[in-house]
C-alpha positions as a Python dict, from the first residue, in 0.01 Angstrom:
ca = {
    (1, 'I'): (0, 0, 0),
    (2, 'N'): (-80, -370, -31),
    (3, 'C'): (-313, -417, 263),
    (4, 'S'): (-646, -307, 407),
    (5, 'G'): (-661, 11, 614),
    (6, 'D'): (-825, 347, 676),
    (7, 'L'): (-616, 655, 598),
    (8, 'S'): (-917, 875, 524),
    (9, 'D'): (-849, 1117, 813),
    (10, 'M'): (-517, 1216, 654),
    (11, 'N'): (-422, 1478, 397),
    (12, 'L'): (-120, 1404, 179),
    (13, 'N'): (48, 1710, 25),
    (14, 'V'): (291, 1614, -249),
    (15, 'T'): (535, 1892, -333),
    (16, 'G'): (745, 1745, -615),
    (17, 'A'): (659, 1796, -979),
    (18, 'T'): (800, 1458, -1079),
    (19, 'V'): (668, 1247, -790),
    (20, 'T'): (488, 951, -936),
    (21, 'P'): (285, 828, -774),
    (22, 'G'): (194, 1011, -457),
    (23, 'V'): (18, 693, -343),
    (24, 'R'): (41, 349, -503),
    (25, 'V'): (-222, 87, -421),
    (26, 'G'): (-120, -266, -513),
    (27, 'K'): (209, -362, -669),
    (28, 'T'): (369, -321, -1009),
    (29, 'T'): (522, -669, -1034),
    (30, 'G'): (470, -1011, -884),
    (31, 'G'): (104, -1074, -954),
    (32, 'H'): (-207, -937, -785),
    (33, 'T'): (-292, -795, -447),
    (34, 'L'): (-613, -970, -342),
    (35, 'K'): (-915, -877, -131),
    (36, 'I'): (-811, -552, 33),
    (37, 'N'): (-1045, -287, 174),
    (38, 'L'): (-866, 48, 170),
    (39, 'K'): (-965, 410, 235),
    (40, 'L'): (-701, 655, 109),
    (41, 'P'): (-617, 1009, 227),
    (42, 'E'): (-691, 1324, 32),
    (43, 'V'): (-399, 1376, -207),
    (44, 'S'): (-295, 1712, -354),
    (45, 'N'): (4, 1855, -535),
    (46, 'A'): (94, 2171, -349),
    (47, 'N'): (330, 2286, -628),
    (48, 'H'): (72, 2301, -905),
    (49, 'V'): (-83, 2645, -953),
    (50, 'V'): (-418, 2667, -1133),
    (51, 'G'): (-366, 2829, -1473),
    (52, 'D'): (-1, 2726, -1510),
    (53, 'G'): (-77, 2410, -1709),
    (54, 'W'): (102, 2080, -1673),
    (55, 'D'): (434, 2118, -1854),
    (56, 'S'): (627, 2010, -1546),
    (57, 'Y'): (361, 1767, -1423),
    (58, 'S'): (242, 1589, -1737),
    (59, 'S'): (344, 1237, -1636),
    (60, 'N'): (319, 1249, -1256),
    (61, 'T'): (38, 1066, -1079),
    (62, 'G'): (-155, 1137, -761),
    (63, 'V'): (-300, 789, -699),
    (64, 'S'): (-194, 480, -893),
    (65, 'I'): (-408, 168, -854),
    (66, 'D'): (-217, -134, -984),
    (67, 'N'): (-270, -509, -1011),
    (68, 'L'): (-561, -546, -769),
    (69, 'Y'): (-821, -818, -774),
    (70, 'D'): (-1151, -843, -584),
    (71, 'S'): (-1079, -533, -373),
    (72, 'F'): (-1238, -206, -257),
    (73, 'V'): (-1058, 131, -272),
    (74, 'L'): (-1195, 472, -164),
    (75, 'V'): (-1018, 778, -308),
    (76, 'P'): (-1165, 1093, -142),
    (77, 'S'): (-987, 1356, -355),
    (78, 'V'): (-690, 1406, -587),
    (79, 'I'): (-593, 1754, -712),
    (80, 'G'): (-309, 1898, -921),
    (81, 'F'): (-135, 1609, -1101),
    (82, 'G'): (-72, 1500, -1457),
    (83, 'F'): (-290, 1195, -1384),
    (84, 'G'): (-523, 1226, -1086),
    (85, 'V'): (-614, 857, -1062),
    (86, 'N'): (-444, 606, -1295),
    (87, 'A'): (-607, 263, -1262),
    (88, 'G'): (-483, -46, -1441),
    (89, 'G'): (-252, -341, -1444),
    (90, 'N'): (94, -414, -1572),
    (91, 'A'): (359, -685, -1597),
    (92, 'D'): (127, -976, -1690),
    (93, 'A'): (-129, -880, -1427),
    (94, 'G'): (-426, -648, -1411),
    (95, 'L'): (-702, -470, -1229),
    (96, 'G'): (-1019, -677, -1211),
    (97, 'A'): (-1337, -734, -1013),
    (98, 'C'): (-1269, -426, -798),
    (99, 'E'): (-1497, -155, -663),
    (100, 'I'): (-1336, 189, -672),
    (101, 'K'): (-1511, 491, -520),
    (102, 'L'): (-1384, 831, -628),
    (103, 'G'): (-1479, 1155, -454),
    (104, 'Y'): (-1350, 1489, -581),
    (105, 'I'): (-1101, 1427, -863),
    (106, 'A'): (-1026, 1772, -999),
    (107, 'D'): (-780, 1998, -1179),
    (108, 'N'): (-550, 1720, -1295),
    (109, 'K'): (-437, 1709, -1657),
    (110, 'V'): (-625, 1375, -1683),
    (111, 'N'): (-856, 1335, -1385),
    (112, 'L'): (-921, 961, -1429),
    (113, 'R'): (-739, 718, -1658),
    (114, 'I'): (-857, 356, -1680),
    (115, 'G'): (-638, 117, -1876),
    (116, 'P'): (-331, -107, -1872),
    (117, 'K'): (6, 42, -1787),
    (118, 'S'): (211, -198, -1997),
    (119, 'A'): (166, -410, -2308),
    (120, 'T'): (93, -717, -2093),
    (121, 'G'): (-137, -555, -1836),
    (122, 'W'): (-516, -525, -1835),
    (123, 'S'): (-799, -340, -1660),
    (124, 'N'): (-1137, -509, -1701),
    (125, 'A'): (-1463, -573, -1517),
    (126, 'N'): (-1428, -307, -1246),
    (127, 'T'): (-1698, -83, -1099),
    (128, 'Y'): (-1625, 288, -1048),
    (129, 'H'): (-1852, 512, -839),
    (130, 'I'): (-1757, 867, -936),
    (131, 'L'): (-1880, 1166, -737),
    (132, 'R'): (-1709, 1442, -936),
    (133, 'C'): (-1447, 1483, -1210),
    (134, 'R'): (-1393, 1846, -1303),
    (135, 'H'): (-1159, 2110, -1436),
    (136, 'N'): (-1150, 2463, -1294),
    (137, 'G'): (-1263, 2726, -1544),
    (138, 'A'): (-946, 2922, -1463),
    (139, 'E'): (-729, 2631, -1583),
    (140, 'T'): (-692, 2765, -1936),
    (141, 'N'): (-417, 2861, -2175),
    (142, 'G'): (-536, 3209, -2269),
    (143, 'G'): (-893, 3083, -2308),
    (144, 'V'): (-781, 2768, -2494),
    (145, 'P'): (-763, 2426, -2327),
    (146, 'F'): (-419, 2290, -2250),
    (147, 'A'): (-339, 2003, -2488),
    (148, 'G'): (-409, 1663, -2338),
    (149, 'T'): (-660, 1772, -2074),
    (150, 'R'): (-924, 1506, -2011),
    (151, 'N'): (-1181, 1440, -1744),
    (152, 'I'): (-1200, 1065, -1813),
    (153, 'L'): (-974, 862, -2043),
    (154, 'I'): (-1055, 494, -2098),
    (155, 'E'): (-814, 299, -2316),
    (156, 'N'): (-738, -60, -2411),
    (157, 'C'): (-983, -210, -2162),
    (158, 'N'): (-1340, -334, -2149),
    (159, 'D'): (-1637, -429, -1933),
    (160, 'N'): (-1588, -155, -1674),
    (161, 'V'): (-1894, 17, -1523),
    (162, 'L'): (-1895, 385, -1424),
    (163, 'I'): (-2186, 463, -1191),
    (164, 'K'): (-2334, 814, -1168),
    (165, 'P'): (-2023, 1003, -1278),
    (166, 'T'): (-2058, 1378, -1250),
    (167, 'V'): (-1824, 1513, -1515),
    (168, 'E'): (-1780, 1891, -1522),
    (169, 'G'): (-1565, 2155, -1680),
    (170, 'T'): (-1587, 2431, -1934),
    (171, 'T'): (-1482, 2391, -2296),
    (172, 'A'): (-1219, 2653, -2221),
    (173, 'A'): (-1058, 2424, -1963),
    (174, 'T'): (-1094, 2071, -2101),
    (175, 'E'): (-976, 1951, -2441),
    (176, 'F'): (-1185, 1631, -2417),
    (177, 'T'): (-1440, 1556, -2148),
    (178, 'L'): (-1444, 1183, -2231),
    (179, 'E'): (-1201, 994, -2452),
    (180, 'F'): (-1220, 628, -2546),
    (181, 'R'): (-927, 454, -2719),
    (182, 'N'): (-978, 88, -2812),
    (183, 'A'): (-1222, 61, -2521),
    (184, 'N'): (-1523, -164, -2569),
    (185, 'F'): (-1830, -250, -2364),
    (186, 'N'): (-1764, 6, -2092),
    (187, 'T'): (-2094, 122, -1941),
    (188, 'F'): (-2195, 460, -1796),
    (189, 'I'): (-2497, 451, -1562),
    (190, 'Q'): (-2680, 780, -1495),
    (191, 'P'): (-2395, 1016, -1589),
    (192, 'R'): (-2426, 1392, -1541),
}
């Protein structure tokens, strides 16, 4: 999707384990998409069963936000993917000066990943409003977190602001609640 629009009255049920992404906002090559105002549908992976882990889903993505500049994107909910929301740039472009509002991002292996998707991409100076990132307490591997589970992963990017993120999950369900890899000057405002 490279244009403004309102799809918020829709529900998108993805049924393939390897579908990636369910929804792509922006483009992967050819520079930036500029100045869009977009409301996405609710996105869920109907094949993923809570408690089964992510062996078959580890690299699939519910919503991919790529190469946007000076734009607004609303993501109401994403459930049941390897990456719930994967936001960043690639191919000599990036994600910058955007406002991204996230609703219920839950029960994905990594609920929210912020960072470039290639060696020449970037993801800087964006504002994220985050209602809820969580993992279901039943999403465990015999009482042990599945390897790689994260609520929020921020890597190789800087100067992003995360406003009022509610980050939830039990230690039995989430390996790391927050993980930062080479991520500097990212700011959390009133987290819970």
